């Protein structure tokens, strides 16, 4: 079968493309800074939870818990491993129609590595948890370097009913 061209509409013109969906009320990006201290971990969790509630983001309890775990682990890693070079960290929450992206930025240049912790150890599993939670939710996890030589560690999770579009990039 050979396709010769498009069939014209009744008026002789192709139909207009469908309009882009209007933005949803919860879309946007929020960023806050915190000192690279242990107390910033629960404060960051609380701030992200409050933002999700305040913006009325359509998330279920499981997704909220996944996002809060990711925030906890990323902030904890920044506090434990980057504080010497980064006395302040930044937490960013980006919300789109289909995705929520959590990012933690610090001034330490080294890319974090997920390590297999020994059975008796109490730490070292944070990035393994972030990776597992992100993959289980159908999301994406990565690390980007900043122009100033630091890094941004981020995870993006799809919202319920999300289209298969890629997550928001930085």
CSV table of N, CA, C and O in Angstrom, one decimal, residues 41-170:
chain,number,residue,atom,x,y,z
A,41,UNK,N,17.8,17.2,58.2
A,41,UNK,CA,17.2,16.0,57.6
A,41,UNK,C,15.7,16.0,57.9
A,41,UNK,O,14.8,16.0,57.0
A,42,UNK,N,15.3,16.0,59.2
A,42,UNK,CA,13.8,16.1,59.5
A,42,UNK,C,13.2,17.4,59.0
A,42,UNK,O,12.0,17.4,58.6
A,43,UNK,N,13.9,18.5,59.1
A,43,UNK,CA,13.4,19.8,58.6
A,43,UNK,C,13.1,19.7,57.1
A,43,UNK,O,12.0,20.2,56.6
A,44,UNK,N,13.9,19.1,56.3
A,44,UNK,CA,13.7,18.9,54.9
A,44,UNK,C,12.5,18.0,54.6
A,44,UNK,O,11.7,18.3,53.7
A,45,UNK,N,12.4,16.9,55.4
A,45,UNK,CA,11.3,16.0,55.2
A,45,UNK,C,10.0,16.8,55.5
A,45,UNK,O,9.0,16.7,54.7
A,46,UNK,N,10.0,17.5,56.5
A,46,UNK,CA,8.8,18.3,56.9
A,46,UNK,C,8.4,19.3,55.8
A,46,UNK,O,7.3,19.5,55.4
A,47,UNK,N,9.4,20.0,55.3
A,47,UNK,CA,9.2,21.1,54.3
A,47,UNK,C,8.6,20.4,53.0
A,47,UNK,O,7.7,21.0,52.4
A,48,UNK,N,9.2,19.3,52.6
A,48,UNK,CA,8.7,18.6,51.4
A,48,UNK,C,7.2,18.1,51.6
A,48,UNK,O,6.4,18.3,50.8
A,49,UNK,N,7.0,17.5,52.8
A,49,UNK,CA,5.6,17.1,53.1
A,49,UNK,C,4.6,18.2,53.0
A,49,UNK,O,3.5,18.2,52.4
A,50,UNK,N,5.0,19.3,53.7
A,50,UNK,CA,4.1,20.5,53.7
A,50,UNK,C,3.9,21.1,52.3
A,50,UNK,O,2.8,21.5,52.0
A,51,UNK,N,4.9,21.1,51.5
A,51,UNK,CA,4.8,21.6,50.1
A,51,UNK,C,3.8,20.8,49.3
A,51,UNK,O,2.9,21.3,48.7
A,52,UNK,N,3.9,19.4,49.4
A,52,UNK,CA,3.0,18.6,48.7
A,52,UNK,C,1.5,18.8,49.1
A,52,UNK,O,0.6,18.8,48.3
A,53,UNK,N,1.3,19.0,50.5
A,53,UNK,CA,0.0,19.2,51.0
A,53,UNK,C,-0.5,20.6,50.5
A,53,UNK,O,-1.6,20.7,50.0
A,54,UNK,N,0.3,21.6,50.7
A,54,UNK,CA,-0.1,23.0,50.4
A,54,UNK,C,-0.4,23.1,48.9
A,54,UNK,O,-1.3,23.8,48.5
A,55,UNK,N,0.4,22.5,48.0
A,55,UNK,CA,0.1,22.6,46.6
A,55,UNK,C,-0.9,21.6,46.1
A,55,UNK,O,-1.3,21.6,44.9
A,56,UNK,N,-1.4,20.8,47.0
A,56,UNK,CA,-2.5,19.8,46.6
A,56,UNK,C,-2.0,18.9,45.5
A,56,UNK,O,-2.8,18.7,44.5
A,57,UNK,N,-0.8,18.4,45.6
A,57,UNK,CA,-0.3,17.5,44.6
A,57,UNK,C,-1.0,16.1,44.8
A,57,UNK,O,-1.2,15.6,45.9
A,58,UNK,N,-1.5,15.5,43.6
A,58,UNK,CA,-2.2,14.3,43.7
A,58,UNK,C,-1.3,13.1,44.0
A,58,UNK,O,-0.9,12.3,43.1
A,59,UNK,N,-0.9,12.9,45.2
A,59,UNK,CA,0.0,11.8,45.6
A,59,UNK,C,-0.7,10.9,46.6
A,59,UNK,O,-1.5,11.4,47.5
A,60,UNK,N,-0.4,9.6,46.6
A,60,UNK,CA,-1.0,8.8,47.6
A,60,UNK,C,0.1,8.6,48.7
A,60,UNK,O,1.2,9.1,48.6
A,61,UNK,N,-0.3,7.9,49.8
A,61,UNK,CA,0.6,7.8,50.9
A,61,UNK,C,1.9,7.1,50.6
A,61,UNK,O,2.9,7.4,51.1
A,62,UNK,N,1.8,6.1,49.7
A,62,UNK,CA,3.0,5.3,49.4
A,62,UNK,C,4.0,6.2,48.6
A,62,UNK,O,5.2,6.2,48.9
A,63,UNK,N,3.5,7.0,47.7
A,63,UNK,CA,4.4,7.9,47.0
A,63,UNK,C,5.0,9.0,47.9
A,63,UNK,O,6.1,9.3,47.8
A,64,UNK,N,4.2,9.5,48.8
A,64,UNK,CA,4.7,10.5,49.8
A,64,UNK,C,5.8,9.9,50.6
A,64,UNK,O,6.9,10.5,50.8
A,65,UNK,N,5.6,8.7,51.1
A,65,UNK,CA,6.6,8.0,51.9
A,65,UNK,C,7.9,7.8,51.1
A,65,UNK,O,9.0,7.9,51.6
A,66,UNK,N,7.7,7.4,49.8
A,66,UNK,CA,8.9,7.2,48.9
A,66,UNK,C,9.6,8.5,48.8
A,66,UNK,O,10.9,8.6,48.8
A,67,UNK,N,8.9,9.6,48.5
A,67,UNK,CA,9.6,10.9,48.3
A,67,UNK,C,10.3,11.4,49.6
A,67,UNK,O,11.4,11.9,49.6
A,68,UNK,N,9.7,11.1,50.8
A,68,UNK,CA,10.3,11.5,52.0
A,68,UNK,C,11.5,10.7,52.3
A,68,UNK,O,12.5,11.2,52.9
A,69,UNK,N,11.5,9.4,52.0
A,69,UNK,CA,12.7,8.6,52.2
A,69,UNK,C,13.8,9.1,51.3
A,69,UNK,O,14.9,9.2,51.7
A,70,UNK,N,13.5,9.4,50.1
A,70,UNK,CA,14.5,10.0,49.1
A,70,UNK,C,15.1,11.3,49.7
A,70,UNK,O,16.3,11.4,49.7
A,71,UNK,N,14.2,12.2,50.2
A,71,UNK,CA,14.7,13.4,50.7
A,71,UNK,C,15.6,13.1,51.9
A,71,UNK,O,16.7,13.7,52.0
A,72,UNK,N,15.2,12.2,52.8
A,72,UNK,CA,16.0,11.9,54.0
A,72,UNK,C,17.4,11.4,53.6
A,72,UNK,O,18.4,11.8,54.2
A,73,UNK,N,17.4,10.5,52.7
A,73,UNK,CA,18.7,9.8,52.3
A,73,UNK,C,19.6,10.8,51.6
A,73,UNK,O,20.8,10.8,51.8
A,74,UNK,N,19.0,11.6,50.7
A,74,UNK,CA,19.9,12.6,49.9
A,74,UNK,C,20.4,13.7,50.8
A,74,UNK,O,21.6,14.1,50.7
A,75,UNK,N,19.6,14.2,51.7
A,75,UNK,CA,20.1,15.2,52.7
A,75,UNK,C,21.1,14.6,53.6
A,75,UNK,O,22.1,15.2,53.9
A,76,UNK,N,20.8,13.4,54.1
A,76,UNK,CA,21.7,12.8,55.0
A,76,UNK,C,23.1,12.6,54.4
A,76,UNK,O,24.1,12.9,55.0
A,77,UNK,N,23.1,12.1,53.1
A,77,UNK,CA,24.4,12.0,52.4
A,77,UNK,C,25.1,13.3,52.3
A,77,UNK,O,26.3,13.3,52.4
A,78,UNK,N,24.4,14.3,51.9
A,78,UNK,CA,25.0,15.7,51.8
A,78,UNK,C,25.6,16.1,53.1
A,78,UNK,O,26.7,16.6,53.2
A,79,UNK,N,24.9,15.9,54.2
A,79,UNK,CA,25.3,16.3,55.5
A,79,UNK,C,26.6,15.5,56.0
A,79,UNK,O,27.6,16.0,56.5
A,80,UNK,N,26.5,14.2,55.8
A,80,UNK,CA,27.6,13.3,56.2
A,80,UNK,C,28.9,13.4,55.3
A,80,UNK,O,30.0,13.3,55.8
A,81,UNK,N,28.7,13.6,54.0
A,81,UNK,CA,29.8,13.5,53.1
A,81,UNK,C,30.3,14.7,52.5
A,81,UNK,O,31.4,14.8,51.9
A,82,UNK,N,29.5,15.8,52.5
A,82,UNK,CA,29.8,17.0,51.8
A,82,UNK,C,30.0,18.2,52.7
A,82,UNK,O,30.4,19.3,52.2
A,83,UNK,N,29.7,18.1,54.0
A,83,UNK,CA,29.6,19.3,54.9
A,83,UNK,C,30.9,20.0,54.9
A,83,UNK,O,30.9,21.3,55.0
A,84,UNK,N,32.0,19.3,54.9
A,84,UNK,CA,33.3,20.0,55.0
A,84,UNK,C,33.5,21.0,53.8
A,84,UNK,O,34.0,22.1,54.1
A,85,UNK,N,33.1,20.7,52.6
A,85,UNK,CA,33.2,21.6,51.5
A,85,UNK,C,31.9,22.4,51.2
A,85,UNK,O,31.9,23.3,50.4
A,86,UNK,N,30.8,22.0,51.9
A,86,UNK,CA,29.5,22.6,51.6
A,86,UNK,C,28.8,22.8,52.9
A,86,UNK,O,27.9,22.0,53.3
A,87,UNK,N,29.0,23.9,53.6
A,87,UNK,CA,28.3,24.1,54.9
A,87,UNK,C,26.8,24.3,54.8
A,87,UNK,O,26.1,24.3,55.7
A,88,UNK,N,26.4,24.6,53.5
A,88,UNK,CA,25.0,24.8,53.3
A,88,UNK,C,24.6,23.9,52.1
A,88,UNK,O,25.4,23.7,51.1
A,89,UNK,N,23.4,23.3,52.1
A,89,UNK,CA,22.9,22.5,51.0
A,89,UNK,C,21.7,23.1,50.5
A,89,UNK,O,21.1,24.0,51.2
A,90,UNK,N,21.2,22.7,49.3
A,90,UNK,CA,20.0,23.2,48.8
A,90,UNK,C,19.1,22.0,48.4
A,90,UNK,O,19.6,21.0,47.9
A,91,UNK,N,17.8,22.1,48.7
A,91,UNK,CA,16.9,21.1,48.4
A,91,UNK,C,15.9,21.8,47.4
A,91,UNK,O,15.4,22.9,47.7
A,92,UNK,N,15.6,21.1,46.3
A,92,UNK,CA,14.7,21.6,45.3
A,92,UNK,C,13.6,20.5,45.0
A,92,UNK,O,13.9,19.3,44.9
A,93,UNK,N,12.4,21.0,45.0
A,93,UNK,CA,11.3,20.2,44.6
A,93,UNK,C,10.7,20.8,43.3
A,93,UNK,O,10.3,22.0,43.3
A,94,UNK,N,10.6,20.0,42.3
A,94,UNK,CA,10.1,20.5,41.0
A,94,UNK,C,8.8,19.6,40.7
A,94,UNK,O,8.9,18.4,40.7
A,95,UNK,N,7.7,20.2,40.5
A,95,UNK,CA,6.5,19.5,40.2
A,95,UNK,C,6.0,19.9,38.8
A,95,UNK,O,5.9,21.0,38.4
A,96,UNK,N,5.7,18.8,38.1
A,96,UNK,CA,5.1,19.0,36.7
A,96,UNK,C,3.8,18.3,36.8
A,96,UNK,O,3.4,17.6,37.8
A,97,UNK,N,3.1,18.3,35.7
A,97,UNK,CA,1.8,17.6,35.6
A,97,UNK,C,2.0,16.1,35.9
A,97,UNK,O,1.1,15.5,36.5
A,98,UNK,N,3.1,15.5,35.5
A,98,UNK,CA,3.3,14.1,35.6
A,98,UNK,C,4.4,13.6,36.5
A,98,UNK,O,4.4,12.4,36.8
A,99,UNK,N,5.2,14.5,37.0
A,99,UNK,CA,6.4,14.1,37.8
A,99,UNK,C,6.6,15.0,39.0
A,99,UNK,O,6.3,16.1,39.0
A,100,UNK,N,7.3,14.4,40.0
A,100,UNK,CA,7.8,15.2,41.1
A,100,UNK,C,9.3,14.8,41.2
A,100,UNK,O,9.7,13.6,41.1
A,101,UNK,N,10.1,15.8,41.2
A,101,UNK,CA,11.6,15.7,41.2
A,101,UNK,C,12.1,16.3,42.5
A,101,UNK,O,11.9,17.4,42.8
A,102,UNK,N,12.9,15.5,43.2
A,102,UNK,CA,13.6,15.9,44.4
A,102,UNK,C,15.0,16.0,44.1
A,102,UNK,O,15.6,15.0,43.6
A,103,UNK,N,15.7,17.1,44.5
A,103,UNK,CA,17.1,17.3,44.2
A,103,UNK,C,17.8,17.9,45.4
A,103,UNK,O,17.2,18.7,46.1
A,104,UNK,N,19.0,17.4,45.7
A,104,UNK,CA,19.8,18.0,46.8
A,104,UNK,C,21.1,18.4,46.2
A,104,UNK,O,21.8,17.6,45.5
A,105,UNK,N,21.5,19.6,46.4
A,105,UNK,CA,22.7,20.2,45.8
A,105,UNK,C,23.7,20.5,46.9
A,105,UNK,O,23.3,21.0,48.0
A,106,UNK,N,25.0,20.2,46.7
A,106,UNK,CA,26.0,20.6,47.6
A,106,UNK,C,27.3,21.0,46.8
A,106,UNK,O,27.3,20.8,45.6
A,107,UNK,N,28.3,21.4,47.5
A,107,UNK,CA,29.5,21.9,46.8
A,107,UNK,C,30.6,20.9,46.7
A,107,UNK,O,31.7,21.2,46.3
A,108,UNK,N,30.3,19.7,47.1
A,108,UNK,CA,31.4,18.6,47.1
A,108,UNK,C,31.4,18.1,45.6
A,108,UNK,O,30.4,17.8,45.0
A,109,UNK,N,32.6,17.9,45.1
A,109,UNK,CA,32.7,17.5,43.7
A,109,UNK,C,32.5,16.1,43.4
A,109,UNK,O,32.3,15.7,42.2
A,110,UNK,N,32.6,15.2,44.4
A,110,UNK,CA,32.6,13.8,44.0
A,110,UNK,C,31.2,13.2,43.9
A,110,UNK,O,30.4,13.5,44.7
A,111,UNK,N,31.1,12.4,42.9
A,111,UNK,CA,29.8,11.7,42.6
A,111,UNK,C,29.6,10.6,43.7
A,111,UNK,O,30.5,9.8,43.9
A,112,UNK,N,28.5,10.6,44.3
A,112,UNK,CA,28.2,9.5,45.3
A,112,UNK,C,28.1,8.2,44.7
A,112,UNK,O,27.7,8.1,43.5
A,113,UNK,N,28.5,7.2,45.4
A,113,UNK,CA,28.4,5.8,44.9
A,113,UNK,C,27.6,4.9,45.9
A,113,UNK,O,27.9,5.0,47.1
A,114,UNK,N,26.7,4.2,45.4
A,114,UNK,CA,25.9,3.3,46.2
A,114,UNK,C,26.8,2.1,46.6
A,114,UNK,O,27.3,1.4,45.7
A,115,UNK,N,27.1,1.9,47.9
A,115,UNK,CA,27.9,0.9,48.4
A,115,UNK,C,27.1,-0.2,49.0
A,115,UNK,O,26.1,0.0,49.6
A,116,UNK,N,27.6,-1.4,48.9
A,116,UNK,CA,27.0,-2.6,49.6
A,116,UNK,C,27.6,-2.5,51.0
A,116,UNK,O,28.8,-2.7,51.2
A,117,UNK,N,26.7,-2.2,51.9
A,117,UNK,CA,27.2,-2.2,53.3
A,117,UNK,C,27.3,-3.5,53.9
A,117,UNK,O,26.6,-4.5,53.5
A,118,UNK,N,28.2,-3.7,54.9
A,118,UNK,CA,28.2,-5.0,55.5
A,118,UNK,C,27.0,-5.2,56.4
A,118,UNK,O,26.3,-4.3,56.8
A,119,UNK,N,26.8,-6.5,56.7
A,119,UNK,CA,25.5,-6.8,57.5
A,119,UNK,C,25.5,-6.1,58.8
A,119,UNK,O,24.4,-5.8,59.3
A,120,UNK,N,26.6,-5.9,59.5
A,120,UNK,CA,26.6,-5.4,60.8
A,120,UNK,C,26.6,-3.8,60.8
A,120,UNK,O,26.4,-3.2,61.9
A,121,UNK,N,26.9,-3.2,59.7
A,121,UNK,CA,27.0,-1.8,59.6
A,121,UNK,C,25.6,-1.1,59.8
A,121,UNK,O,24.6,-1.7,59.4
A,122,UNK,N,25.7,0.1,60.3
A,122,UNK,CA,24.4,0.9,60.4
A,122,UNK,C,24.2,1.9,59.3
A,122,UNK,O,23.2,2.6,59.3
A,123,UNK,N,25.1,2.1,58.5
A,123,UNK,CA,25.0,3.0,57.4
A,123,UNK,C,25.4,2.5,56.1
A,123,UNK,O,25.8,1.3,55.9
A,124,UNK,N,25.5,3.3,55.1
A,124,UNK,CA,26.0,3.0,53.8
A,124,UNK,C,25.0,2.4,52.8
A,124,UNK,O,25.3,2.0,51.7
A,125,UNK,N,23.7,2.4,53.2
A,125,UNK,CA,22.7,1.9,52.3
A,125,UNK,C,21.8,2.9,51.7
A,125,UNK,O,20.8,2.6,50.9
A,126,UNK,N,22.0,4.2,51.9
A,126,UNK,CA,21.2,5.3,51.5
A,126,UNK,C,20.9,5.3,50.0
A,126,UNK,O,19.8,5.4,49.6
A,127,UNK,N,22.0,5.3,49.2
A,127,UNK,CA,21.8,5.4,47.8
A,127,UNK,C,21.2,4.1,47.2
A,127,UNK,O,20.5,4.2,46.2
A,128,UNK,N,21.5,3.0,47.9
A,128,UNK,CA,20.8,1.7,47.4
A,128,UNK,C,19.3,1.9,47.6
A,128,UNK,O,18.5,1.4,46.8
A,129,UNK,N,18.9,2.4,48.8
A,129,UNK,CA,17.5,2.6,49.0
A,129,UNK,C,16.9,3.6,48.0
A,129,UNK,O,15.8,3.4,47.5
A,130,UNK,N,17.6,4.7,47.8
A,130,UNK,CA,17.1,5.7,46.8
A,130,UNK,C,16.9,5.1,45.4
A,130,UNK,O,15.9,5.2,44.8
A,131,UNK,N,17.9,4.3,45.0
A,131,UNK,CA,17.8,3.6,43.7
A,131,UNK,C,16.7,2.6,43.7
A,131,UNK,O,15.9,2.6,42.7
A,132,UNK,N,16.5,1.8,44.7
A,132,UNK,CA,15.5,0.8,44.7
A,132,UNK,C,14.1,1.5,44.7
A,132,UNK,O,13.2,1.0,44.0
A,133,UNK,N,13.9,2.5,45.6
A,133,UNK,CA,12.6,3.1,45.7
A,133,UNK,C,12.3,3.8,44.3
A,133,UNK,O,11.1,3.7,43.9
A,134,UNK,N,13.2,4.5,43.8
A,134,UNK,CA,13.0,5.2,42.5
A,134,UNK,C,12.6,4.2,41.4
A,134,UNK,O,11.7,4.4,40.6
A,135,UNK,N,13.4,3.1,41.3
A,135,UNK,CA,13.1,2.2,40.2
A,135,UNK,C,11.8,1.5,40.4
A,135,UNK,O,11.0,1.3,39.5
A,136,UNK,N,11.4,1.2,41.7
A,136,UNK,CA,10.1,0.5,42.0
A,136,UNK,C,9.0,1.4,41.6
A,136,UNK,O,7.9,0.9,41.2
A,137,UNK,N,9.2,2.7,41.7
A,137,UNK,CA,8.1,3.7,41.3
A,137,UNK,C,8.1,4.0,39.9
A,137,UNK,O,7.2,4.8,39.4
A,138,UNK,N,9.0,3.5,39.1
A,138,UNK,CA,9.1,3.8,37.7
A,138,UNK,C,9.8,5.1,37.4
A,138,UNK,O,9.6,5.8,36.4
A,139,UNK,N,10.6,5.6,38.3
A,139,UNK,CA,11.3,6.9,38.2
A,139,UNK,C,12.7,6.8,37.7
A,139,UNK,O,13.2,5.7,37.3
A,140,UNK,N,13.4,7.9,37.9
A,140,UNK,CA,14.8,8.1,37.4
A,140,UNK,C,15.6,8.7,38.5
A,140,UNK,O,15.1,9.6,39.2
A,141,UNK,N,16.8,8.2,38.6
A,141,UNK,CA,17.8,8.8,39.6
A,141,UNK,C,19.1,9.1,38.9
A,141,UNK,O,19.5,8.3,38.0
A,142,UNK,N,19.7,10.2,39.2
A,142,UNK,CA,21.0,10.6,38.6
A,142,UNK,C,21.7,11.6,39.4
A,142,UNK,O,21.2,12.1,40.4
A,143,UNK,N,22.9,11.9,39.0
A,143,UNK,CA,23.7,13.0,39.6
A,143,UNK,C,24.2,13.9,38.4
A,143,UNK,O,24.7,13.4,37.4
A,144,UNK,N,24.1,15.2,38.6
A,144,UNK,CA,24.5,16.2,37.7
A,144,UNK,C,25.6,17.0,38.4
A,144,UNK,O,25.5,17.3,39.6
A,145,UNK,N,26.6,17.5,37.6
A,145,UNK,CA,27.6,18.4,38.2
A,145,UNK,C,27.2,19.8,38.0
A,145,UNK,O,26.5,20.1,37.0
A,146,UNK,N,27.5,20.7,38.9
A,146,UNK,CA,27.2,22.1,38.8
A,146,UNK,C,28.3,22.8,38.2
A,146,UNK,O,29.5,22.4,38.1
A,147,UNK,N,28.0,24.0,37.7
A,147,UNK,CA,29.1,24.9,37.1
A,147,UNK,C,30.1,25.3,38.1
A,147,UNK,O,31.3,25.5,37.7
A,148,UNK,N,29.7,25.3,39.4
A,148,UNK,CA,30.7,25.7,40.4
A,148,UNK,C,31.5,24.6,40.9
A,148,UNK,O,32.3,24.7,41.9
A,149,UNK,N,31.3,23.4,40.4
A,149,UNK,CA,32.1,22.2,40.8
A,149,UNK,C,31.5,21.3,41.8
A,149,UNK,O,32.1,20.3,42.2
A,150,UNK,N,30.3,21.6,42.2
A,150,UNK,CA,29.6,20.7,43.1
A,150,UNK,C,28.7,19.7,42.4
A,150,UNK,O,29.0,19.4,41.2
A,151,UNK,N,27.7,19.2,43.0
A,151,UNK,CA,26.8,18.2,42.4
A,151,UNK,C,25.4,18.4,42.8
A,151,UNK,O,25.1,19.0,43.9
A,152,UNK,N,24.5,17.9,42.0
A,152,UNK,CA,23.1,17.8,42.3
A,152,UNK,C,22.7,16.3,42.2
A,152,UNK,O,22.8,15.7,41.1
A,153,UNK,N,22.2,15.7,43.3
A,153,UNK,CA,21.8,14.4,43.3
A,153,UNK,C,20.2,14.4,43.3
A,153,UNK,O,19.6,15.1,44.1
A,154,UNK,N,19.6,13.8,42.3
A,154,UNK,CA,18.2,13.9,42.2
A,154,UNK,C,17.5,12.6,41.8
A,154,UNK,O,18.1,11.7,41.3
A,155,UNK,N,16.2,12.6,42.1
A,155,UNK,CA,15.3,11.5,41.8
A,155,UNK,C,14.0,12.1,41.3
A,155,UNK,O,13.5,13.0,42.0
A,156,UNK,N,13.5,11.5,40.3
A,156,UNK,CA,12.1,12.0,39.8
A,156,UNK,C,11.2,10.8,39.7
A,156,UNK,O,11.6,9.7,39.2
A,157,UNK,N,10.0,10.9,40.3
A,157,UNK,CA,9.1,9.9,40.4
A,157,UNK,C,7.8,10.3,39.7
A,157,UNK,O,7.4,11.5,39.8
A,158,UNK,N,7.2,9.4,38.9
A,158,UNK,CA,5.9,9.8,38.2
A,158,UNK,C,4.8,9.9,39.2
A,158,UNK,O,4.7,9.2,40.2
A,159,UNK,N,3.9,10.8,38.9
A,159,UNK,CA,2.7,11.0,39.7
A,159,UNK,C,1.7,10.0,39.2
A,159,UNK,O,1.7,9.5,38.1
A,160,UNK,N,0.7,9.6,40.0
A,160,UNK,CA,-0.3,8.7,39.6
A,160,UNK,C,-1.0,9.1,38.3
A,160,UNK,O,-1.3,10.3,38.1
A,161,UNK,N,-1.1,8.2,37.3
A,161,UNK,CA,-1.8,8.5,36.1
A,161,UNK,C,-0.9,9.3,35.1
A,161,UNK,O,-1.4,9.9,34.1
A,162,UNK,N,0.4,9.4,35.4
A,162,UNK,CA,1.3,10.2,34.6
A,162,UNK,C,1.4,9.6,33.2
A,162,UNK,O,1.4,8.4,33.0
A,163,UNK,N,1.6,10.5,32.3
A,163,UNK,CA,1.9,10.1,30.9
A,163,UNK,C,3.3,9.5,30.9
A,163,UNK,O,4.1,9.7,31.8
A,164,UNK,N,3.7,8.9,29.8
A,164,UNK,CA,5.1,8.3,29.7
A,164,UNK,C,6.1,9.3,29.3
A,164,UNK,O,7.2,8.9,28.8
A,165,UNK,N,5.9,10.6,29.4
A,165,UNK,CA,6.9,11.6,29.1
A,165,UNK,C,8.0,11.5,30.0
A,165,UNK,O,7.9,11.1,31.1
A,166,UNK,N,9.2,12.0,29.6
A,166,UNK,CA,10.4,11.9,30.5
A,166,UNK,C,10.2,12.9,31.7
A,166,UNK,O,9.4,13.8,31.6
A,167,UNK,N,10.9,12.6,32.7
A,167,UNK,CA,10.8,13.5,33.9
A,167,UNK,C,11.4,14.9,33.6
A,167,UNK,O,12.1,15.0,32.6
A,168,UNK,N,11.0,15.8,34.4
A,168,UNK,CA,11.6,17.2,34.2
A,168,UNK,C,13.1,17.2,34.4
A,168,UNK,O,13.6,16.6,35.3
A,169,UNK,N,13.8,17.9,33.5
A,169,UNK,CA,15.2,18.0,33.6
A,169,UNK,C,15.5,19.3,34.3
A,169,UNK,O,14.7,20.2,34.4
A,170,UNK,N,16.7,19.4,34.7
A,170,UNK,CA,17.1,20.6,35.4
A,170,UNK,C,17.5,21.7,34.5
A,170,UNK,O,18.0,21.6,33.5
